[in-house]
């Protein structure tokens, strides 16, 4: 049977020769070929690293990517024209499928010694990279031919997570912005949350994105679980065990006391009892927490024991009265269950034509960023879990190595666990993960291994390259040796989202949409648009005081946690039944510590 002619004369320059090399050795998927080497050969015949060559095997054309080129120095080739030796990694083959030709990963029959090696033209490349379907998007141009587009299947890429890796200045942010833009165009049901460490993405998506920062977002302190709120109170420093034990005791009591105050039923809809723990996201007031601590401290006679309470109360006061923490403690003594409002704004429920949320982290105090990222990622997973994956969500984590360090002694443990939970289990509940980092070697290898689609840009550090090679399980993984020589915007793509290992260049964004770091103060204000640039105004923003004007906060001590300054419990506003509820003990909680919160006689 005559093999079909896969070569299109219109795809090659006029006069380009078709004679090429021969196979001289085969070892698994690695094939060595001998090729003519001459300066006069055109580009289609020049064997260079990263190019594709074809091997005719029966009726199919097997495709290999060139990974190594050398000069044959054997005695038999010392005379005549030079002979080049090339190493190919076989990645698939083009074979007949009925009346048409199709590309398939893997090969059915291995080449034999002497099989003909031919150049691969644009016609064959279009067959190889023909990714079709409703969720296939065009993200760049192939390095082998600028006229051929590089595609990625969004569903395959998201279903098992993805990562974008590359050193500083290689175009990671621009590539990520273009990738997200294409993702939301084909997945109208998907919401995207970007954890923007350097405030780069605010201008990239126009009116399809909302920008969140401390000036316009509220994350009430009671949404933080126990480990997260302890990290906030201790300012990221190691906690004191005795003080942590006290918090573990009084936070559930404060939640139970507030539930009694507002008249919340102590039973769930299914008849079970509400259990007030330090981790359950139920509202409570800082004034109640302080009253409980003060009451317990007043019963102690040992001065050293009382100092533990004094220090803990001082920490809480410091955190709550810091203007930079207003996004957490703005209404610490007013209360109110705003969880639905917070989740709706943070995760775009409903979408309303704005599928992207950009959380600008540069405006948050550095000592609470880890806790903020932890609570956001944890809420993202829990929302997917308890909603049975009804609303698909993609969490894109910039500078991922900051939160998921390979060194378990570095970073905040709850943040690592929250992100790892999304990486390991998120796909079951339509919560997907995208990691962006410039230091893969510092990233937790377990989390990186969960990303089945990798976009590798220029990496010059040997440790980074070594980790990436261990994460890529593909026949063309040795292409990673050429990562240091990639140009700006160039990328090797591996894994589920692409048809085969691909070298391409991300398409360029319009100049006004290219990511660029925005100058913001510690309170989320845009310094670049601030009229007053005097040193005094800079100091005001530095201290976080300028935020009060920006968000309409008042200076009436709303964030003070002195019990006398907090809105008092109003006994006259409660009916007799409500008053009886206040006197009933909370399940599993002794009523004695709640006595300071009961009504005065």
XYZ file of C-alpha atoms in Angstrom:
601
model
C 0.000 0.000 0.000
C 1.410 3.376 -1.011
C 1.792 5.728 1.950
C -0.352 8.870 1.582
C 1.585 11.955 0.654
C 1.331 14.135 3.746
C 3.373 16.918 2.240
C 1.651 19.937 0.826
C 3.716 21.729 -1.810
C 1.881 24.952 -0.963
C 3.183 24.686 2.594
C 6.832 24.696 1.490
C 8.945 27.269 -0.303
C 9.281 26.582 -4.035
C 12.205 24.305 -4.809
C 12.542 22.975 -1.232
C 13.978 19.482 -1.350
C 12.180 16.548 0.232
C 15.182 14.276 0.657
C 16.315 14.231 4.267
C 17.956 11.811 6.691
C 17.708 8.238 7.917
C 17.128 6.509 11.245
C 20.333 5.015 12.678
C 19.226 3.911 16.177
C 16.063 3.485 18.248
C 15.868 3.301 22.052
C 12.330 3.432 23.385
C 10.841 6.786 22.437
C 14.290 8.200 21.679
C 15.424 8.001 18.043
C 18.799 8.983 16.564
C 18.827 10.178 12.964
C 21.529 11.236 10.505
C 20.841 14.378 8.473
C 22.736 16.332 5.805
C 24.229 19.510 7.233
C 24.970 22.430 4.940
C 24.778 26.237 5.337
C 22.778 26.393 2.115
C 19.770 24.458 3.429
C 16.522 26.384 3.838
C 14.714 26.673 7.187
C 12.447 23.685 6.527
C 15.480 21.394 6.220
C 17.574 22.773 9.078
C 17.389 20.524 12.125
C 17.422 22.777 15.198
C 16.376 22.132 18.759
C 12.634 22.381 19.253
C 11.685 21.697 15.638
C 9.627 18.735 14.492
C 10.751 16.035 12.084
C 8.732 13.200 10.592
C 9.674 9.533 10.188
C 7.825 7.505 7.573
C 6.724 4.198 9.075
C 4.389 2.288 6.779
C 1.318 4.394 6.075
C 1.864 6.755 9.002
C 4.128 9.702 9.643
C 5.620 9.584 13.131
C 6.383 12.950 14.671
C 9.434 13.652 16.817
C 10.771 16.807 18.402
C 14.481 17.565 18.111
C 16.154 17.675 21.526
C 19.841 17.447 20.604
C 21.963 18.165 17.517
C 25.622 17.253 17.016
C 28.128 16.646 14.218
C 28.900 13.074 13.218
C 32.644 12.667 13.729
C 32.927 8.994 12.764
C 35.760 8.064 10.271
C 33.227 7.103 7.625
C 32.045 10.713 7.427
C 35.371 12.484 7.328
C 35.112 13.091 3.573
C 32.342 14.669 1.591
C 29.538 16.876 2.980
C 29.049 17.266 6.711
C 26.611 14.969 8.465
C 24.484 16.103 11.426
C 23.266 13.794 14.198
C 19.939 14.598 15.824
C 18.101 13.099 18.794
C 14.312 12.938 18.489
C 11.688 12.286 21.150
C 8.672 10.593 19.552
C 5.432 12.246 20.607
C 2.817 10.816 18.223
C 1.929 10.035 14.663
C -0.284 11.180 11.818
C -2.253 8.320 10.323
C -5.322 7.778 8.205
C -8.719 7.878 9.890
C -11.145 7.029 7.114
C -10.774 9.544 4.325
C -8.879 12.068 6.465
C -5.608 12.231 8.348
C -5.478 12.739 12.121
C -2.783 13.161 14.724
C -2.666 10.720 17.676
C -0.467 10.772 20.768
C 1.857 7.779 21.024
C 2.984 5.440 18.259
C 1.744 2.022 17.154
C 4.985 0.769 15.521
C 8.504 1.942 16.261
C 10.776 3.091 13.426
C 13.345 0.737 11.941
C 16.948 1.402 10.968
C 17.063 3.185 7.624
C 13.509 4.622 7.741
C 13.297 7.939 5.958
C 13.277 11.204 7.942
C 11.430 14.134 6.370
C 10.790 17.745 7.442
C 7.404 18.639 8.905
C 5.618 21.510 7.205
C 2.778 23.773 8.222
C 0.185 21.339 6.856
C 1.314 18.638 9.252
C 1.657 21.161 12.086
C -1.970 22.184 11.643
C -3.006 18.547 11.987
C -0.855 18.146 15.102
C -2.102 21.265 16.847
C -5.689 21.047 15.676
C -7.378 21.434 19.073
C -11.060 21.866 18.398
C -14.128 22.106 20.569
C -16.263 24.700 22.307
C -13.723 25.194 25.113
C -10.547 25.387 22.966
C -8.971 28.843 22.965
C -6.190 30.440 20.928
C -3.482 31.680 23.310
C -0.428 32.212 21.111
C 1.647 31.429 18.042
C 3.810 28.348 17.556
C 7.544 28.807 17.566
C 7.735 26.470 14.529
C 5.534 28.735 12.439
C 3.993 32.123 13.225
C 1.017 31.412 10.989
C -0.087 28.522 13.206
C -1.980 29.138 16.439
C -1.341 27.420 19.747
C -4.508 26.238 21.482
C -5.377 25.000 24.927
C -8.507 23.174 26.034
C -9.918 25.151 28.957
C -11.910 22.294 30.482
C -8.947 19.918 30.452
C -6.679 22.605 31.870
C -9.022 23.635 34.691
C -10.231 20.186 35.704
C -6.791 19.256 37.045
C -5.394 22.739 37.783
C -2.538 24.577 36.057
C 0.634 26.489 36.885
C 2.588 29.277 35.150
C 6.287 29.261 36.053
C 9.001 31.702 35.047
C 11.572 34.104 36.393
C 10.985 37.820 36.845
C 10.490 39.855 33.678
C 9.649 37.047 31.235
C 6.013 38.058 30.746
C 4.233 35.820 33.270
C 1.668 38.429 34.288
C 0.829 39.352 30.684
C 0.490 35.675 29.777
C -1.727 34.974 32.791
C -3.920 37.984 32.028
C -4.405 36.875 28.418
C -5.087 33.298 29.528
C -7.746 34.386 32.039
C -9.324 36.670 29.465
C -9.721 33.737 27.078
C -10.959 31.398 29.815
C -13.870 33.621 30.845
C -14.869 34.079 27.198
C -15.569 30.360 26.706
C -16.690 29.534 30.264
C -19.509 31.957 30.952
C -20.416 30.086 34.143
C -16.939 30.391 35.676
C -15.951 32.945 38.300
C -12.299 33.894 38.748
C -10.657 35.173 41.934
C -7.120 36.562 41.502
C -4.946 36.951 44.601
C -2.938 39.900 43.297
C 0.173 40.348 45.448
C 1.610 43.339 43.569
C -1.648 45.017 42.472
C -0.891 44.355 38.791
C -4.153 43.114 37.305
C -6.567 45.923 38.163
C -6.454 47.405 34.652
C -6.382 44.188 32.599
C -10.051 43.224 32.271
C -11.984 46.477 32.082
C -15.560 46.341 33.301
C -15.515 42.540 33.518
C -13.629 42.664 36.823
C -14.174 44.153 40.255
C -11.115 45.318 42.175
C -11.148 44.612 45.912
C -8.823 46.133 48.497
C -9.023 47.175 52.158
C -10.897 50.336 51.173
C -13.931 48.503 49.752
C -13.974 44.964 51.190
C -15.097 43.744 54.600
C -13.812 40.493 56.074
C -15.336 40.414 59.575
C -13.000 39.000 62.184
C -15.509 36.285 63.099
C -15.136 34.744 59.602
C -11.556 33.852 60.550
C -11.137 30.439 62.124
C -9.263 30.016 65.397
C -5.756 29.689 63.951
C -6.317 32.667 61.653
C -7.631 35.018 64.331
C -4.793 34.001 66.672
C -2.328 34.932 63.911
C -4.030 38.331 63.590
C -4.018 39.049 67.329
C -0.342 38.068 67.633
C 0.689 39.977 64.494
C 2.166 36.933 62.760
C 4.488 36.199 65.681
C 4.553 32.890 67.590
C 1.589 32.801 69.987
C 1.755 32.322 73.753
C 0.190 29.006 74.729
C -1.544 30.287 77.880
C -3.191 33.146 75.983
C -4.224 30.840 73.132
C -5.910 28.517 75.639
C -7.887 31.444 77.038
C -9.069 32.454 73.564
C -10.140 28.892 72.828
C -12.352 29.007 75.913
C -13.946 32.440 75.599
C -14.582 32.717 71.823
C -17.299 29.991 71.862
C -18.853 31.700 74.906
C -18.896 35.058 73.109
C -20.616 33.450 70.105
C -23.212 31.824 72.317
C -23.823 35.057 74.203
C -24.340 37.021 70.993
C -26.720 34.368 69.656
C -28.782 34.682 72.823
C -28.727 38.471 72.588
C -30.110 38.573 69.045
C -32.604 35.832 69.809
C -31.112 33.246 67.470
C -32.655 29.814 67.853
C -30.415 27.283 69.512
C -31.525 24.569 67.127
C -30.695 23.920 63.490
C -33.471 23.392 60.892
C -33.086 19.637 61.167
C -33.627 19.708 64.910
C -29.985 19.466 65.975
C -28.370 21.837 68.445
C -26.080 24.640 67.359
C -22.556 23.971 68.573
C -20.553 27.095 69.262
C -16.903 26.401 68.517
C -13.970 28.689 67.850
C -13.928 27.712 64.141
C -17.578 27.897 63.106
C -18.257 31.179 61.193
C -20.828 32.688 63.545
C -20.867 36.379 64.573
C -19.747 37.605 67.969
C -18.687 40.935 69.419
C -15.266 41.974 70.624
C -16.894 43.781 73.570
C -18.419 40.484 74.710
C -15.072 38.750 74.347
C -13.379 41.405 76.457
C -16.130 41.289 79.080
C -15.683 37.551 79.456
C -11.930 37.930 79.893
C -12.378 40.784 82.346
C -14.899 38.768 84.383
C -12.579 35.789 84.609
C -9.621 37.956 85.485
C -11.579 39.583 88.313
C -12.039 36.216 90.007
C -8.288 35.562 90.180
C -6.180 36.439 93.190
C -2.813 35.372 91.780
C -1.133 38.406 90.223
C 0.918 36.358 87.740
C -2.201 34.627 86.460
C -3.936 37.974 85.997
C -1.028 39.227 83.874
C -1.829 36.597 81.254
C -5.305 38.119 80.895
C -3.879 41.653 80.792
C -1.475 40.786 77.991
C -4.145 39.022 75.934
C -6.596 41.895 76.321
C -3.873 44.358 75.329
C -3.157 42.345 72.167
C -6.823 42.335 71.202
C -7.113 46.081 71.827
C -4.027 46.775 69.732
C -5.306 44.740 66.787
C -8.833 46.141 66.898
C -7.836 49.797 67.265
C -5.247 49.688 64.456
C -6.751 51.724 61.560
C -5.069 49.373 59.080
C -7.238 46.527 60.410
C -10.499 48.379 59.869
C -11.528 45.919 57.129
C -11.814 43.316 59.908
C -12.882 45.296 62.988
C -14.920 48.175 61.516
C -18.075 47.058 63.315
C -16.513 44.801 65.922
C -18.981 45.868 68.618
C -22.093 46.271 66.492
C -22.474 42.724 65.234
C -24.676 41.502 62.431
C -24.488 38.425 60.251
C -23.086 39.717 56.941
C -21.612 36.412 55.743
C -23.946 36.203 52.746
C -23.052 39.736 51.689
C -19.304 39.081 52.020
C -19.405 35.831 50.043
C -21.575 37.414 47.363
C -19.122 40.261 46.832
C -15.948 38.206 47.152
C -16.975 35.354 44.828
C -19.358 37.184 42.458
C -22.666 35.573 43.391
C -24.494 36.233 41.147
C -22.129 37.031 38.268
C -24.061 39.988 36.802
C -21.648 40.164 33.874
C -18.591 40.644 36.119
C -16.955 37.219 36.420
C -13.557 38.328 37.803
C -12.625 39.488 41.308
C -9.140 40.931 41.836
C -8.079 40.934 45.490
C -5.275 43.494 45.731
C -3.162 42.273 48.632
C -0.508 45.011 48.528
C -2.785 47.319 50.505
C -3.226 44.923 53.447
C -0.901 45.038 56.482
C 1.924 42.592 55.849
C 1.429 40.825 59.178
C -2.136 39.750 58.303
C -1.758 38.913 54.587
C -1.181 35.218 55.298
C -4.324 35.052 57.423
C -6.336 36.931 54.774
C -5.222 34.540 52.010
C -5.975 31.600 54.299
C -9.533 32.697 55.049
C -10.255 33.499 51.373
C -9.011 30.123 50.105
C -10.765 28.272 52.905
C -14.055 30.055 52.208
C -13.658 29.329 48.470
C -13.338 25.600 49.117
C -16.087 25.458 51.738
C -18.463 27.357 49.449
C -17.876 24.807 46.696
C -18.250 21.960 49.188
C -21.521 23.068 50.761
C -23.042 24.216 47.450
C -22.187 20.873 45.769
C -20.067 22.656 43.151
C -22.986 24.648 41.782
C -20.873 27.728 41.020
C -17.484 26.895 39.412
C -14.621 29.006 40.713
C -10.989 29.449 39.631
C -8.570 30.741 42.275
C -5.408 32.225 40.726
C -2.611 32.600 43.271
C 0.197 34.991 42.316
C 3.593 34.521 43.997
C 2.356 31.118 45.128
C 5.657 30.197 46.806
C 4.921 32.825 49.477
C 2.005 30.792 50.832
C 2.965 27.218 49.934
C 6.651 27.012 50.754
C 8.467 23.714 50.402
C 10.001 24.433 53.815
C 7.272 23.577 56.326
C 8.873 25.895 58.900
C 8.347 28.907 56.626
C 5.017 30.627 56.106
C 1.616 30.194 57.715
C 0.470 26.593 58.093
C -3.301 27.234 57.683
C -2.672 29.039 54.368
C -0.687 26.092 53.019
C -3.406 23.674 54.121
C -6.197 25.793 52.619
C -4.499 25.957 49.204
C -3.447 22.302 49.365
C -7.058 21.333 50.029
C -8.129 23.071 46.826
C -5.272 21.407 44.933
C -6.113 17.918 46.187
C -9.914 17.955 46.428
C -11.158 21.140 44.783
C -11.941 19.612 41.379
C -14.641 17.450 43.017
C -16.533 20.622 43.901
C -15.684 22.753 40.839
C -13.050 24.776 42.700
C -9.968 25.047 40.488
C -6.474 26.350 41.151
C -4.003 28.338 39.066
C -0.518 28.881 40.484
C 1.872 31.611 39.313
C 5.407 31.681 40.699
C 8.953 32.679 39.830
C 10.563 30.194 42.223
C 9.193 26.667 41.636
C 11.948 25.199 43.845
C 10.482 27.045 46.843
C 6.965 25.795 46.117
C 5.532 22.773 47.901
C 6.189 19.896 45.483
C 2.986 18.107 46.548
C 0.859 21.071 45.520
C 2.755 21.600 42.266
C 2.318 17.917 41.382
C -1.468 18.417 41.431
C -1.191 20.836 38.481
C -1.499 18.695 35.363
C -0.962 21.555 32.885
C 2.300 23.478 33.183
C 3.317 26.634 31.329
C 7.102 26.902 31.743
C 8.698 30.206 30.791
C 12.341 31.205 31.106
C 13.953 29.758 34.232
C 17.640 30.259 34.923
C 17.944 28.709 38.364
C 19.120 25.092 38.302
C 17.015 24.108 41.337
C 13.894 25.469 39.640
C 14.667 23.523 36.468
C 15.328 20.331 38.397
C 12.007 20.518 40.229
C 10.173 21.216 36.998
C 11.798 18.236 35.273
C 10.593 15.997 38.092
C 7.057 17.357 37.703
C 6.837 16.829 33.921
C 6.045 13.241 32.968
C 6.255 13.526 29.216
C 8.459 12.114 26.488
C 9.621 15.630 25.605
C 10.508 16.588 29.182
C 14.172 17.049 28.232
C 13.104 20.133 26.291
C 13.185 21.811 29.703
C 16.956 21.982 29.365
C 16.384 24.894 26.993
C 14.319 26.990 29.417
C 17.176 29.452 30.107
C 17.239 30.464 26.420
C 13.533 31.206 25.972
C 12.656 34.725 24.928
C 10.255 37.091 26.671
C 6.725 35.761 26.326
C 7.880 32.350 25.062
C 6.669 29.267 26.896
C 6.783 25.486 26.858
C 3.358 23.994 27.611
C 3.000 20.441 28.932
C 0.128 18.333 30.178
C -3.600 17.822 29.909
C -4.565 21.169 28.409
C -2.428 20.867 25.264
C -2.364 18.203 22.598
C 1.407 17.681 22.993
C 4.403 19.549 24.450
C 4.302 22.892 22.702
C 6.648 25.833 22.394
C 4.801 29.021 21.600
C 4.646 32.707 22.385
C 1.723 34.252 24.247
C -0.312 36.719 22.249
C 0.225 40.350 23.207
C -2.341 42.355 25.131
C -3.183 45.899 24.042
C -0.839 48.392 25.766
C -3.575 49.772 28.032
C -4.373 46.279 29.362
C -0.842 45.072 30.113
C -0.434 44.331 33.850
C 1.375 47.045 35.730
C 1.961 47.472 39.426
C -0.207 50.172 40.961
C 1.062 52.333 43.789
C -1.204 51.964 46.799
C -0.939 52.823 50.434
C -1.340 50.315 53.248
C -5.063 51.029 53.290
C -5.728 50.298 49.609
C -5.883 53.920 48.459
C -4.508 54.695 45.010
C -1.575 56.995 45.820
C -1.119 57.843 42.152
C -4.482 59.652 42.057
C -4.158 61.342 45.461
C -4.108 65.108 45.106
C -2.017 65.799 48.209
C 1.556 64.509 47.915
C 2.972 66.356 50.897
C 5.020 64.517 53.492
C 2.241 64.965 56.028
C -0.318 63.249 53.787
C 2.170 60.443 53.137
C 2.496 59.900 56.890
C -1.281 59.875 57.260
C -1.590 57.147 54.633
C 1.364 55.327 56.227
C -0.485 55.188 59.526
C -3.715 54.193 57.833
C -5.571 57.274 59.043
C -6.419 58.469 55.525
C -8.627 55.450 55.126
C -11.314 56.873 57.386
C -12.138 59.535 54.831
C -11.985 57.081 51.949
C -14.500 54.596 53.310
C -16.695 56.928 55.300
C -15.604 55.652 58.684
C -16.186 57.931 61.626
C -13.852 58.886 64.417
C -16.386 58.199 67.151
C -14.547 55.183 68.531
C -16.605 52.587 66.691
C -13.612 50.272 66.645
C -12.742 50.798 70.296
C -13.218 47.674 72.316
C -13.663 49.325 75.687
C -16.958 47.806 76.898
C -18.161 51.218 77.991
C -17.745 52.568 74.455
C -19.592 49.717 72.771
C -23.313 49.817 71.981
C -24.869 48.429 75.157
C -27.275 45.537 75.275
C -30.742 47.047 75.590
C -32.844 45.044 78.059
C -35.998 47.120 77.453
C -35.983 46.163 73.764
C -36.275 42.479 74.582
C -39.580 40.791 75.213
C -40.014 38.436 78.191
C -39.418 35.349 76.047
C -36.132 36.793 74.807
C -35.163 37.586 78.395
C -35.806 33.958 79.366
C -33.597 32.825 76.497
C -30.730 34.882 77.858
C -30.986 33.066 81.168
C -30.950 29.605 79.611
C -27.476 28.065 79.540
C -25.768 27.420 76.231
C -25.412 23.754 75.422
C -22.101 22.482 76.719
C -21.220 25.892 78.215
C -21.296 26.830 81.850
C -23.538 29.878 82.396
C -21.222 31.414 85.013
C -18.833 33.146 82.611
C -21.747 34.762 80.771
C -22.898 36.606 83.868
C -21.309 39.959 82.884
C -23.478 39.986 79.757
C -26.782 39.403 81.535
C -29.206 42.231 82.193
C -28.708 44.483 85.169
C -31.466 44.207 87.708
